[in-house]
PDB file of C-alpha atoms in Angstrom:
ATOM      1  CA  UNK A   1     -10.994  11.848  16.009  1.00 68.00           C
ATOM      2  CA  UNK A   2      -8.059  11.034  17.584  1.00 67.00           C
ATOM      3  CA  UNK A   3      -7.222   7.998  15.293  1.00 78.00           C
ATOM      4  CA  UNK A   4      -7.377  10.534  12.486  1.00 83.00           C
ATOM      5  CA  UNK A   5      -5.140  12.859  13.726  1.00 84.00           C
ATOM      6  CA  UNK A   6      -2.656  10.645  14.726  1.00 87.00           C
ATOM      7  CA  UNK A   7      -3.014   8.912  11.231  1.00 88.00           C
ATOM      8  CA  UNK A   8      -2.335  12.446   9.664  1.00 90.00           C
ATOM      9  CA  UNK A   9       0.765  13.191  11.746  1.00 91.00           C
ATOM     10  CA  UNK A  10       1.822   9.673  10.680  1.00 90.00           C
ATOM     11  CA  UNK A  11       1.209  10.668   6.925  1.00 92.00           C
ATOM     12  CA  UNK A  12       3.122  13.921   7.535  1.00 94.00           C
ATOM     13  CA  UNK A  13       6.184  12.311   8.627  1.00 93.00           C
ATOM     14  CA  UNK A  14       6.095   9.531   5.846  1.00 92.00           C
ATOM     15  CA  UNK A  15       5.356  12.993   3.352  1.00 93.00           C
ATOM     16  CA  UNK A  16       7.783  14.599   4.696  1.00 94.00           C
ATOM     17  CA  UNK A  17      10.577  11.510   3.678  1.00 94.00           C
ATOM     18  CA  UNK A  18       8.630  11.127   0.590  1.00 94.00           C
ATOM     19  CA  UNK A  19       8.806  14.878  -0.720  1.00 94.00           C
ATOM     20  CA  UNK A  20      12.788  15.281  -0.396  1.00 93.00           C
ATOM     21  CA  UNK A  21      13.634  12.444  -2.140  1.00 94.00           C
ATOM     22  CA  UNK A  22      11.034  13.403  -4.808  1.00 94.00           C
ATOM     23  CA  UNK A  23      12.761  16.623  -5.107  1.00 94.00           C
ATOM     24  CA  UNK A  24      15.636  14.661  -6.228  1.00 92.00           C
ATOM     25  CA  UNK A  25      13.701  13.202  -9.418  1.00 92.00           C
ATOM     26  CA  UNK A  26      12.342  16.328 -10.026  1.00 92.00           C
ATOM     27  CA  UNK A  27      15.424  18.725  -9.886  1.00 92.00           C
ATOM     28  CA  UNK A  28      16.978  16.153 -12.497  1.00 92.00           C
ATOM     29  CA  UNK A  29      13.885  15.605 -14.710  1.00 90.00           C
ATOM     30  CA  UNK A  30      13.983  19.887 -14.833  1.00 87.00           C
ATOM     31  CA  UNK A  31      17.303  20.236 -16.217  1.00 88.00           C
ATOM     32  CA  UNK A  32      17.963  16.883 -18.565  1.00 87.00           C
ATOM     33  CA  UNK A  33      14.259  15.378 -18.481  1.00 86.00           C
ATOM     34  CA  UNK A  34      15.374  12.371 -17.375  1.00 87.00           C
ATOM     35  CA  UNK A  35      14.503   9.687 -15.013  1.00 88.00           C
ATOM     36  CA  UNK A  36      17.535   9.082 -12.424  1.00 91.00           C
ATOM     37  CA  UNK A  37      16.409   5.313 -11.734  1.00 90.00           C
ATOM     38  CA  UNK A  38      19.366   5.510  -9.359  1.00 93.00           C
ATOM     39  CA  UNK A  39      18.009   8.559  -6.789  1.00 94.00           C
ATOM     40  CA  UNK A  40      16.007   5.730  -5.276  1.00 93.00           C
ATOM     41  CA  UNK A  41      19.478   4.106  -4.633  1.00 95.00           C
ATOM     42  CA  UNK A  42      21.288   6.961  -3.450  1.00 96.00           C
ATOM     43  CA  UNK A  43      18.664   7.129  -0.710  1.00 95.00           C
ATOM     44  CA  UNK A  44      19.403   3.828   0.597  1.00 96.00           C
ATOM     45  CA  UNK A  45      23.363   4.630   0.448  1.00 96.00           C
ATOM     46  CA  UNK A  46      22.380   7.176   2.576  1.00 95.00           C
ATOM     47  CA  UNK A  47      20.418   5.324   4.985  1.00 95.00           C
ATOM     48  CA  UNK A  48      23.667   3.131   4.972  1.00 96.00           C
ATOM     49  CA  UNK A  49      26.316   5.746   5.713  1.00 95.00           C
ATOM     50  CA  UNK A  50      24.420   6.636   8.549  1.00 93.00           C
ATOM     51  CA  UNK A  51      24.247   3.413   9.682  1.00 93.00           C
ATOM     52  CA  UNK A  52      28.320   2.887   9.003  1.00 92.00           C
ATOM     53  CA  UNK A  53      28.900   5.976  10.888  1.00 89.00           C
ATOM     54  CA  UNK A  54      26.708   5.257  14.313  1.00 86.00           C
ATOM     55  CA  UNK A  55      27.675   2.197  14.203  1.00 85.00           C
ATOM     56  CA  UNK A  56      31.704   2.489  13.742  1.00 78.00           C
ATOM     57  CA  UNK A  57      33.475   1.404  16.893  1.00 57.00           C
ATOM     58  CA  UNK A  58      35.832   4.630  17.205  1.00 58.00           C
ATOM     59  CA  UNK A  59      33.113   7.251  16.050  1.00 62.00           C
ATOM     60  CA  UNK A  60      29.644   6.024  18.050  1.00 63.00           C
ATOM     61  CA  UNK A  61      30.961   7.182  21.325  1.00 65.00           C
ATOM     62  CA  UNK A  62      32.156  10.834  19.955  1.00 64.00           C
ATOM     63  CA  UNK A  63      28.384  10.899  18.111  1.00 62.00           C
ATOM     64  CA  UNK A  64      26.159  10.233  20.371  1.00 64.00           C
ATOM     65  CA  UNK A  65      23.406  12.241  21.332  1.00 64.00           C
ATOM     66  CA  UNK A  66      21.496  14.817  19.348  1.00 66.00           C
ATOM     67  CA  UNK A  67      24.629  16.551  18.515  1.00 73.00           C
ATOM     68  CA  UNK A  68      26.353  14.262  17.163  1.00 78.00           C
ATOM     69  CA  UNK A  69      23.506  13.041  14.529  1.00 83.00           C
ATOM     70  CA  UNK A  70      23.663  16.821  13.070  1.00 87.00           C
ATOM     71  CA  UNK A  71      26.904  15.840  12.555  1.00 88.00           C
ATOM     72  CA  UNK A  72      26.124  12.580  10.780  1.00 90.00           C
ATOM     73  CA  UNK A  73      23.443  14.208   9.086  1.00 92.00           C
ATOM     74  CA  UNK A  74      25.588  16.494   7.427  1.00 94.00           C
ATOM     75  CA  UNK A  75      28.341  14.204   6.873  1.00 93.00           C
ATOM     76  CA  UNK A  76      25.322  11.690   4.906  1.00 95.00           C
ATOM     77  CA  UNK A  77      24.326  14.529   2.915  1.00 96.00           C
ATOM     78  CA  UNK A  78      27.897  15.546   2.004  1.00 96.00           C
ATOM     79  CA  UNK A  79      29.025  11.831   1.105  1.00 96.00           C
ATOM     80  CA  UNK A  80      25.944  11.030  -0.795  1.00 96.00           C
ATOM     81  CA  UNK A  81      26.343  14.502  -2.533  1.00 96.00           C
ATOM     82  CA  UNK A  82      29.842  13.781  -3.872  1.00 96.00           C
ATOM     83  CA  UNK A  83      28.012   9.961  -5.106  1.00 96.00           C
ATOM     84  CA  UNK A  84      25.521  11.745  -6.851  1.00 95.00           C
ATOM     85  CA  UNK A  85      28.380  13.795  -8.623  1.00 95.00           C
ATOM     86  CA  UNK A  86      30.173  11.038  -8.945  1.00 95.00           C
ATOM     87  CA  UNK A  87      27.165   9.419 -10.966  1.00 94.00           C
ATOM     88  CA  UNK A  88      26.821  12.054 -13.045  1.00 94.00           C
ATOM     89  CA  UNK A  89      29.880  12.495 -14.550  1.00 94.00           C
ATOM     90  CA  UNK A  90      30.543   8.636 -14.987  1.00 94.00           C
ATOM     91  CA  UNK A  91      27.174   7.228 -16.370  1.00 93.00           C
ATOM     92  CA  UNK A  92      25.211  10.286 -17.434  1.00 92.00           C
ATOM     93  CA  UNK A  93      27.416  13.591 -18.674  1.00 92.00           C
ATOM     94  CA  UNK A  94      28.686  10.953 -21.914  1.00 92.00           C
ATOM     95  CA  UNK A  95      25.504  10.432 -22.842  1.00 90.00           C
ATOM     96  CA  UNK A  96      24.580  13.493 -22.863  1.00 85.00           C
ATOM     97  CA  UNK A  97      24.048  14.134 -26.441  1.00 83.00           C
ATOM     98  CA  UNK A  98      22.986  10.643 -26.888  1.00 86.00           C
ATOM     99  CA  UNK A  99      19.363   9.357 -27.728  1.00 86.00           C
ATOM    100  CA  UNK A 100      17.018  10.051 -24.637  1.00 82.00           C
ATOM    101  CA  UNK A 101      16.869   5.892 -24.333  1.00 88.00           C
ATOM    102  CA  UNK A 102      20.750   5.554 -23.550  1.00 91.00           C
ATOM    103  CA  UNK A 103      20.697   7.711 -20.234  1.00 90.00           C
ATOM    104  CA  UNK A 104      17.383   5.393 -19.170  1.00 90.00           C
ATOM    105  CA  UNK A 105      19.510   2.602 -19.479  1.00 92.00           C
ATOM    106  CA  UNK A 106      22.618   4.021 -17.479  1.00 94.00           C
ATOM    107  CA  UNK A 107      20.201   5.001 -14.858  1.00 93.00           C
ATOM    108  CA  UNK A 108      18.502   1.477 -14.844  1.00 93.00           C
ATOM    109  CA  UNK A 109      22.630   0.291 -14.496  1.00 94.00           C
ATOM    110  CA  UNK A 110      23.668   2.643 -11.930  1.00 95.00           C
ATOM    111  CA  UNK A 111      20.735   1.961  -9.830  1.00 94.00           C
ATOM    112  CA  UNK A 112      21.175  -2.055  -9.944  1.00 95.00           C
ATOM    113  CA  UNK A 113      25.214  -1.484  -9.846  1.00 95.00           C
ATOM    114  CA  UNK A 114      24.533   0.600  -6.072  1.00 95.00           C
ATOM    115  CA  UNK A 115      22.009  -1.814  -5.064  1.00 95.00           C
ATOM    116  CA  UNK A 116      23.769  -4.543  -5.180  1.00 96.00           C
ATOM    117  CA  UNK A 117      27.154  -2.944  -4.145  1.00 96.00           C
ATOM    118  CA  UNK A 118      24.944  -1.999  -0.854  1.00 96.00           C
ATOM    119  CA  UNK A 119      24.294  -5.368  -0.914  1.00 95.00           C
ATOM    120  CA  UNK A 120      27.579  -6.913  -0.981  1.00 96.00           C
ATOM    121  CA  UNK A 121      29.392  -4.573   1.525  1.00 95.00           C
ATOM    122  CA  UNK A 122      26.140  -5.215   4.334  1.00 94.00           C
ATOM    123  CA  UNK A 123      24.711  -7.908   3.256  1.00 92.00           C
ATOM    124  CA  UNK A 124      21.317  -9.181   2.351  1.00 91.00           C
ATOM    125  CA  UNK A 125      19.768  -8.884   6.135  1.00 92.00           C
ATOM    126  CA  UNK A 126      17.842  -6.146   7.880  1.00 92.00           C
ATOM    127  CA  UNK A 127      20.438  -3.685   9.629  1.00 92.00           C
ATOM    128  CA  UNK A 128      19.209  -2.149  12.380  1.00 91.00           C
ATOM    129  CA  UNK A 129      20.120   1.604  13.717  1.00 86.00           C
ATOM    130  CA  UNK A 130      21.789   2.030  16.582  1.00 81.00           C
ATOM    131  CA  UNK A 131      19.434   3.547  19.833  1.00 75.00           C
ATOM    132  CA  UNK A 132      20.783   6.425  21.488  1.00 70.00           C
ATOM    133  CA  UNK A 133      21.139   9.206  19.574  1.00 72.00           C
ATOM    134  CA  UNK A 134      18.302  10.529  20.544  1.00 74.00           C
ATOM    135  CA  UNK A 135      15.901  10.483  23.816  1.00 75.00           C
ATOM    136  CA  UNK A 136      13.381   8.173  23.069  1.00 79.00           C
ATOM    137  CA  UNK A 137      10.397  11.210  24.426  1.00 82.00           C
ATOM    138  CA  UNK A 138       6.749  10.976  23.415  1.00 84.00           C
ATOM    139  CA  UNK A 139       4.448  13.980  24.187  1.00 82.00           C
ATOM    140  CA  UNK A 140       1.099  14.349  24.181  1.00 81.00           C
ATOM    141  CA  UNK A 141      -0.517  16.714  22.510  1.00 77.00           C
ATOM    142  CA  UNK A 142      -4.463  16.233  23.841  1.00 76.00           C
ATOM    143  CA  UNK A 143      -7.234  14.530  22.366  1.00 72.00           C
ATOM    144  CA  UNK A 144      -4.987  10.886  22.468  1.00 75.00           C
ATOM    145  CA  UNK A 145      -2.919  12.183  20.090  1.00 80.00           C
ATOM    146  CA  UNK A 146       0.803  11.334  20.926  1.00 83.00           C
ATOM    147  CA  UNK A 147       4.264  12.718  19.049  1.00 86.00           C
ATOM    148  CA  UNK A 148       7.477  11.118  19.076  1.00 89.00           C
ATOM    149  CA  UNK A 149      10.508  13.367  18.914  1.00 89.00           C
ATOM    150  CA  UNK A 150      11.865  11.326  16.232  1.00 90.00           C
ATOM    151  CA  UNK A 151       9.041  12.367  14.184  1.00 91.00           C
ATOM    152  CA  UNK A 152       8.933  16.132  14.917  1.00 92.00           C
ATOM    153  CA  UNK A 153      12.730  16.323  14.052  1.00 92.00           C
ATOM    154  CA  UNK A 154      11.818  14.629  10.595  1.00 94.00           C
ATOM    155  CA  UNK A 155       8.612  17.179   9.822  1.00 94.00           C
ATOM    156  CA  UNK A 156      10.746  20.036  10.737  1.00 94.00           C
ATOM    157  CA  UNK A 157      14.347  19.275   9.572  1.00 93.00           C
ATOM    158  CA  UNK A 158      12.097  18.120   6.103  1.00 93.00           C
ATOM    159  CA  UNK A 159      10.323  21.396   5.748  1.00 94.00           C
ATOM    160  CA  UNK A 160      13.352  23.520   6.906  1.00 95.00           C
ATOM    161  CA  UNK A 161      15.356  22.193   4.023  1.00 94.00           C
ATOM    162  CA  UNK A 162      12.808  21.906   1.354  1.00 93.00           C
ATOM    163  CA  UNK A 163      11.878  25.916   1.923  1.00 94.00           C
ATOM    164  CA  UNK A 164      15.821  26.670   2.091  1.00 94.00           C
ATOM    165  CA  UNK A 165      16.077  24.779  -1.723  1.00 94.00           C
ATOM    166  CA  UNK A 166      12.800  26.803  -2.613  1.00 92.00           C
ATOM    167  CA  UNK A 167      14.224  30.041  -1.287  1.00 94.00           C
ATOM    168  CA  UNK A 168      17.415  29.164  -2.989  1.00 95.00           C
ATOM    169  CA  UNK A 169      16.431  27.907  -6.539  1.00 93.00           C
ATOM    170  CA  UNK A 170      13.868  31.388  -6.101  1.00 92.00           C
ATOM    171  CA  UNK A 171      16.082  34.100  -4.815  1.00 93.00           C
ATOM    172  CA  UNK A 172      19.419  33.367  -5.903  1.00 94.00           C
ATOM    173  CA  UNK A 173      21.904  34.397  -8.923  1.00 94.00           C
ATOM    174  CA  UNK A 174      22.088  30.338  -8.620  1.00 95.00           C
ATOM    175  CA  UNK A 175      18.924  29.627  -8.635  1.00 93.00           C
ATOM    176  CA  UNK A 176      18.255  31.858 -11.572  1.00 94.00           C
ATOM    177  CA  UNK A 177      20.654  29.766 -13.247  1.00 95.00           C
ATOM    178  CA  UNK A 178      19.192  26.438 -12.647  1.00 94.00           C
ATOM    179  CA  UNK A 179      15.841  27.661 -13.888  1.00 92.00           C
ATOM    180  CA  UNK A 180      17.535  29.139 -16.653  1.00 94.00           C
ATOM    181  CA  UNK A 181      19.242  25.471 -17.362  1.00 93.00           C
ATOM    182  CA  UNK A 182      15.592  23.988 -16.988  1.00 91.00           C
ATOM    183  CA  UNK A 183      14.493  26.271 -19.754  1.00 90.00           C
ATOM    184  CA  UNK A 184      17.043  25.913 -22.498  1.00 90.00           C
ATOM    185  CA  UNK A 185      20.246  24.800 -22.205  1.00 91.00           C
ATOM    186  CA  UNK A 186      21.969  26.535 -25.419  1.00 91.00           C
ATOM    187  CA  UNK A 187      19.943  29.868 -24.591  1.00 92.00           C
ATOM    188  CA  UNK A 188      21.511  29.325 -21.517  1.00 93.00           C
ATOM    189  CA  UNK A 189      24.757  28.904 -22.812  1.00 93.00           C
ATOM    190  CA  UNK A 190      24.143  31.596 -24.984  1.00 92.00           C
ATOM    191  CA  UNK A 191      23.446  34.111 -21.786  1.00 91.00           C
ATOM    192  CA  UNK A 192      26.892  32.468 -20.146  1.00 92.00           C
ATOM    193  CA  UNK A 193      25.943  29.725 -17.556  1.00 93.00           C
ATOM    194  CA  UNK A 194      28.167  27.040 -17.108  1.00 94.00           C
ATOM    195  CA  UNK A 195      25.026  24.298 -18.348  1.00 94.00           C
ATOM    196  CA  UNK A 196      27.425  21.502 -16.785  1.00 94.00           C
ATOM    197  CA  UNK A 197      28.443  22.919 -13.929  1.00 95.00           C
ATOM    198  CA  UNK A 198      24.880  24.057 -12.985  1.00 95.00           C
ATOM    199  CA  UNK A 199      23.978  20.107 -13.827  1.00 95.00           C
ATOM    200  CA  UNK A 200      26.532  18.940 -11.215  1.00 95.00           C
ATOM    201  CA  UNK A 201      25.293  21.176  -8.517  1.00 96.00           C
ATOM    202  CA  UNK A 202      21.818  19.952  -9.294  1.00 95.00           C
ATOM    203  CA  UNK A 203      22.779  16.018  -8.908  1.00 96.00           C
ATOM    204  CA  UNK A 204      24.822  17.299  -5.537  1.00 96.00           C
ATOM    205  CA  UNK A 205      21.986  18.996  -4.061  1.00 96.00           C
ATOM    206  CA  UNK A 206      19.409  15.959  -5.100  1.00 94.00           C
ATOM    207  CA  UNK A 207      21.009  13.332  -3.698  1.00 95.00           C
ATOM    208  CA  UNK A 208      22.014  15.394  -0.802  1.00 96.00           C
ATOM    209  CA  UNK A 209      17.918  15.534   0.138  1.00 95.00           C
ATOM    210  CA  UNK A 210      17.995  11.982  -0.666  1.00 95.00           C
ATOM    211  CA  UNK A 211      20.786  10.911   1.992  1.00 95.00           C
ATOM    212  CA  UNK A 212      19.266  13.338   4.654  1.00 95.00           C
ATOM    213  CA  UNK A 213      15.867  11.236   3.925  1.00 95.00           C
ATOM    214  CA  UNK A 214      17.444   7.747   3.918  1.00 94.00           C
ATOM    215  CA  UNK A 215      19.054   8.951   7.597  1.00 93.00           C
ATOM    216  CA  UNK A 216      15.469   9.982   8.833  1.00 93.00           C
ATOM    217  CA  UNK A 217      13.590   6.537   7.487  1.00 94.00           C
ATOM    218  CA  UNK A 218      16.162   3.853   9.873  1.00 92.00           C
ATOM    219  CA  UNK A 219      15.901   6.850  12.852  1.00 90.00           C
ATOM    220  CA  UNK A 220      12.355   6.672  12.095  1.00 91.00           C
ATOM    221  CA  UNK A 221      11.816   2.567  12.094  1.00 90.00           C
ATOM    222  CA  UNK A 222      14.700   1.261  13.208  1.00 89.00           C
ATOM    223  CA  UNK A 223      15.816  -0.941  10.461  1.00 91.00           C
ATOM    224  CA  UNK A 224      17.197  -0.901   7.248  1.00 94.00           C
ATOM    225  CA  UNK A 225      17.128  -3.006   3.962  1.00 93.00           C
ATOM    226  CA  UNK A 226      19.117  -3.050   1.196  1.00 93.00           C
ATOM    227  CA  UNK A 227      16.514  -3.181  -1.106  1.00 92.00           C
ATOM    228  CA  UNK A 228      14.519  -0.178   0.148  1.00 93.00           C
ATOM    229  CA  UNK A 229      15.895   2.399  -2.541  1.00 92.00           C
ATOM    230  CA  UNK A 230      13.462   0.456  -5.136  1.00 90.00           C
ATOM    231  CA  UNK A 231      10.172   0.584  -2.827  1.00 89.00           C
ATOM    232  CA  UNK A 232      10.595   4.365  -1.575  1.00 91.00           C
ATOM    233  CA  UNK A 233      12.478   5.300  -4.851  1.00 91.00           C
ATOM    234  CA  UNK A 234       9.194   4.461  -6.401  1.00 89.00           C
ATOM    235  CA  UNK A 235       6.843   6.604  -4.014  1.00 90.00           C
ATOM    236  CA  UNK A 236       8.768   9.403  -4.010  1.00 92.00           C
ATOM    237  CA  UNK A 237       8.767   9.122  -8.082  1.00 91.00           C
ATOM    238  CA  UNK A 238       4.920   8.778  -8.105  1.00 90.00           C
ATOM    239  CA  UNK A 239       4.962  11.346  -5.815  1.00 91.00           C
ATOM    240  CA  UNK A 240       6.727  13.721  -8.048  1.00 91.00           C
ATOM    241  CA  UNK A 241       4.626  12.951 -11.094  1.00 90.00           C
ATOM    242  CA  UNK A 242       1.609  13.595  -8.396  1.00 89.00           C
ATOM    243  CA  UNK A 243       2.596  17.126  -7.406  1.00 88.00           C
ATOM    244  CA  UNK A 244       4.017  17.661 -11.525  1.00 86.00           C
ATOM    245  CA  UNK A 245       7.594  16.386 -12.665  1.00 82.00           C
ATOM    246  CA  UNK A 246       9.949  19.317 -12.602  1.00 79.00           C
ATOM    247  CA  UNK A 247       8.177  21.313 -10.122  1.00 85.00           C
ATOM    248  CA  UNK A 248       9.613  21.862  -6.907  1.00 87.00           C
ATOM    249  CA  UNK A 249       6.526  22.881  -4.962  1.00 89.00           C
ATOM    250  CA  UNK A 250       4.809  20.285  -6.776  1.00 89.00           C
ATOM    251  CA  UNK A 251       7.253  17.421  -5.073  1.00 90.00           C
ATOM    252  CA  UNK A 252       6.947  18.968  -1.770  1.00 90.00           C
ATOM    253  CA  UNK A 253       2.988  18.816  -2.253  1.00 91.00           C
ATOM    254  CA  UNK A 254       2.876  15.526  -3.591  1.00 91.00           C
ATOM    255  CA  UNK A 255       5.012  13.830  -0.899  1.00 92.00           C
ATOM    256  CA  UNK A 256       2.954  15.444   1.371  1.00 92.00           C
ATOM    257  CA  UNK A 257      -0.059  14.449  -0.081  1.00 91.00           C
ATOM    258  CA  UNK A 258       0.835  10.824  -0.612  1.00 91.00           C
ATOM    259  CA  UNK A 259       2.485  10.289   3.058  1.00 91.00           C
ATOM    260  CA  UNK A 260      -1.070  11.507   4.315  1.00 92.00           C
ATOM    261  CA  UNK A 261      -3.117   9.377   2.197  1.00 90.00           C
ATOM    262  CA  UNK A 262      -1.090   6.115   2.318  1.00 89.00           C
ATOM    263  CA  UNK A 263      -1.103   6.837   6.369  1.00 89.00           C
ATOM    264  CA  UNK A 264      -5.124   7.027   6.024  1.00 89.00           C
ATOM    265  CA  UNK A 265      -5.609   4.379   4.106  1.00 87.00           C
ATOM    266  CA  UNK A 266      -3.398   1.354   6.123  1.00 85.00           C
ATOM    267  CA  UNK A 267      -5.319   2.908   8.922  1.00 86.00           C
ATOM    268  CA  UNK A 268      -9.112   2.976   8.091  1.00 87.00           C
ATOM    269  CA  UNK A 269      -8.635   0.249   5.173  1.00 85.00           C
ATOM    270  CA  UNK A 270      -5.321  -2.265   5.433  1.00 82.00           C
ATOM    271  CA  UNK A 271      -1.510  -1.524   4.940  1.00 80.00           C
ATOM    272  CA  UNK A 272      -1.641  -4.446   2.342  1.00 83.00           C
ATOM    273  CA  UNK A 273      -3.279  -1.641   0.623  1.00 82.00           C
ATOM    274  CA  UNK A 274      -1.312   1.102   0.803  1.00 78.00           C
ATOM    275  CA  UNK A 275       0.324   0.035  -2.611  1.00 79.00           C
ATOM    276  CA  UNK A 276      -2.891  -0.594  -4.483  1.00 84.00           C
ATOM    277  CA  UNK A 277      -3.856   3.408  -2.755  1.00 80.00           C
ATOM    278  CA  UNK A 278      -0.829   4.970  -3.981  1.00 79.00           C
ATOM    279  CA  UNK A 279      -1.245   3.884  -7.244  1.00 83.00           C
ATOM    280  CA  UNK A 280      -4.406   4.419  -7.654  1.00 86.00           C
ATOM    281  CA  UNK A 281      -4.194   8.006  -6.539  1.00 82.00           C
ATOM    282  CA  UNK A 282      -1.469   8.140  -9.218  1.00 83.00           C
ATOM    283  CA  UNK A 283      -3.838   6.918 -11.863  1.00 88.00           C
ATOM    284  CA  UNK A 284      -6.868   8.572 -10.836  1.00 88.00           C
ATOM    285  CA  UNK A 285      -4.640  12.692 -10.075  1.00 85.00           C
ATOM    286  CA  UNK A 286      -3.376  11.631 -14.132  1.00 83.00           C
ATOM    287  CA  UNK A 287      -6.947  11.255 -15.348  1.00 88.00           C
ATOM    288  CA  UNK A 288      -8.019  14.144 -14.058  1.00 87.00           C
ATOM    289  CA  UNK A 289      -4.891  16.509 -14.533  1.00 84.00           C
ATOM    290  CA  UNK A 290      -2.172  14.661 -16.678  1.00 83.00           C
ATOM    291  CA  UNK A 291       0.273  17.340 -16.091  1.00 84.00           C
ATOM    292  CA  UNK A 292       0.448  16.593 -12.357  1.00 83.00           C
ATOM    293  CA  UNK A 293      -1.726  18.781  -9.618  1.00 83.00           C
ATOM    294  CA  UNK A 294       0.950  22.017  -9.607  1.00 82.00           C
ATOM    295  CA  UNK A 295       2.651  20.697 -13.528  1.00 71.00           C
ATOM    296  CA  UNK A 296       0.562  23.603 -16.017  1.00 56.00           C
ATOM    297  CA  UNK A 297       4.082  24.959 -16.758  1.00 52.00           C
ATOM    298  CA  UNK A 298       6.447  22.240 -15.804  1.00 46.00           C
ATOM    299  CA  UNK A 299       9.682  23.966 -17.358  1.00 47.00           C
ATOM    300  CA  UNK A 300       8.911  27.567 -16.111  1.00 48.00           C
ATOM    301  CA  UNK A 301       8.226  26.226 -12.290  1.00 50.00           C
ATOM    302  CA  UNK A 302      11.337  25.028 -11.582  1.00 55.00           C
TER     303      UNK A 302
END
């Protein structure tokens, strides 16, 4: 019993990284139905920035400790904000009236353009995050089942943020607008929402979840790689298509459910499995509800 529950808290902490970066694909597929190819990328940036900032000669020593990785935190999500901005006006706001192929591609190009830019300025080995920002304390919670802090400050900073979007894409005059945007962009127009400047914030508060993530992934094992935008890019995607493309609860639940699952299966099965798992959850949630597990009204859920 205690295998499984530690197993689970593992999945919850890998669901947890999973479901904010999904929220990224999904907050972009509501409002332009497209695939941002390059949200996987903007992750890794983000994992990077961190890394630049604990790491940088005249900042580590003014940033250590707990404090000082709110600070980086925020700084990540702000800096990988203003990217995904960045991104948006440059390869995808021209196209915008293009065929639905021509943003694909620009995605495909941004995403290969940032990967290999990571690759370039760090280089092609395994970085690994400085120790010291926070107490390395394990407790136990009973029944041989042990929690790291590292991994309660990822479950919790996680859910705190993904309720704040829900509360705030639910509850605001913003939010309104952004679900208003998902709907129908000329009715929207029509009703007098700025459709682009409710697309920017979208692709600012995306990527912004997807920096905090890529900060939480090297705290949480240590290393980095340029290449990991690709490998959790694509778990978060199938993660979104899981819980229903375009639905924001339906992100959260699939990350969730896909950390958990993956974490059960390396564990009672193999983690050379945990691809061949994922996937085949994917295939076997699309049989049996094609629409995703929370995607009956895609458009209207957002």
């Amino acid at each position: 019993m205690s295998g499984f529950l530690e197993l689970l808290l593992n999945g919850v902490t890998l669901g947890s990284v999973y479901a904010l970066v999904a929220l990224g694909y999904t907050m972009v597929y509501g409002v332009l139905r497209l695939i941002n190819f390059a949200h996987g990328d903007l992750f890794a940036l983000g994992a990077y920035l961190a890394f630049s900032l604990m790491t940088a000669s005249a900042l580590s020593s003014r940033l250590a400790g707990p404090g000082g990785l709110v600070v980086v935190l925020l700084l990540v999500m702000l800096f990988v904000a203003l990217a995904g901005a960045l991104t948006e006006r440059i390869a995808y706001r021209p196209l915008r009236r293009s065929s639905r192929l021509a943003p694909v591609v620009s995605a495909l190009g941004v995403s290969v353009f940032l990967e290999n830019a990571i690759m370039l300025v760090y280089g092609p080995d395994y970085r690994v995050f400085p120790h010291g920002f926070l107490p390395q304390v394990v407790w136990s919670l009973g029944a041989g089942v042990h929690v790291a802090l590292v991994q309660l400050l990822i479950i919790v900073v996680s859910l705190a943020l993904m309720v704040a979007l829900y509360l705030f894409v639910q509850r605001t005059t913003v939010g309104a607008a952004i679900r208003a945007v998902a709907l129908d962009h000329d009715t929207a127009r029509l009703m007098g929402i700025d459709v682009d400047r409710i697309i920017l914030l979208v692709f600012l508060i995306g990527p912004a979840l997807g920096g905090a993530a890529g900060l939480m992934v090297g705290s949480y094992y240590g290393q980095i790689s340029f290449q990991m935008g690709w490998g959790y890019g694509l778990k978060a995607f199938t993660a979104a298509i899981i819980g229903g493309i375009g639905n924001i609860p339906g992100a959260m639940v699939g990350g969730l459910l896909l950390g958990v699952l993956e974490a059960l299966g390396a564990g009672y099965i193999s983690s050379a499995w945990q691809g061949a798992i994922t996937f085949l959850v994917l295939i076997l949630i699309l049989i049996a509800r094609p629409t995703g597990l929370l995607g009956e009204r895609v458009v209207s859920k957002l």
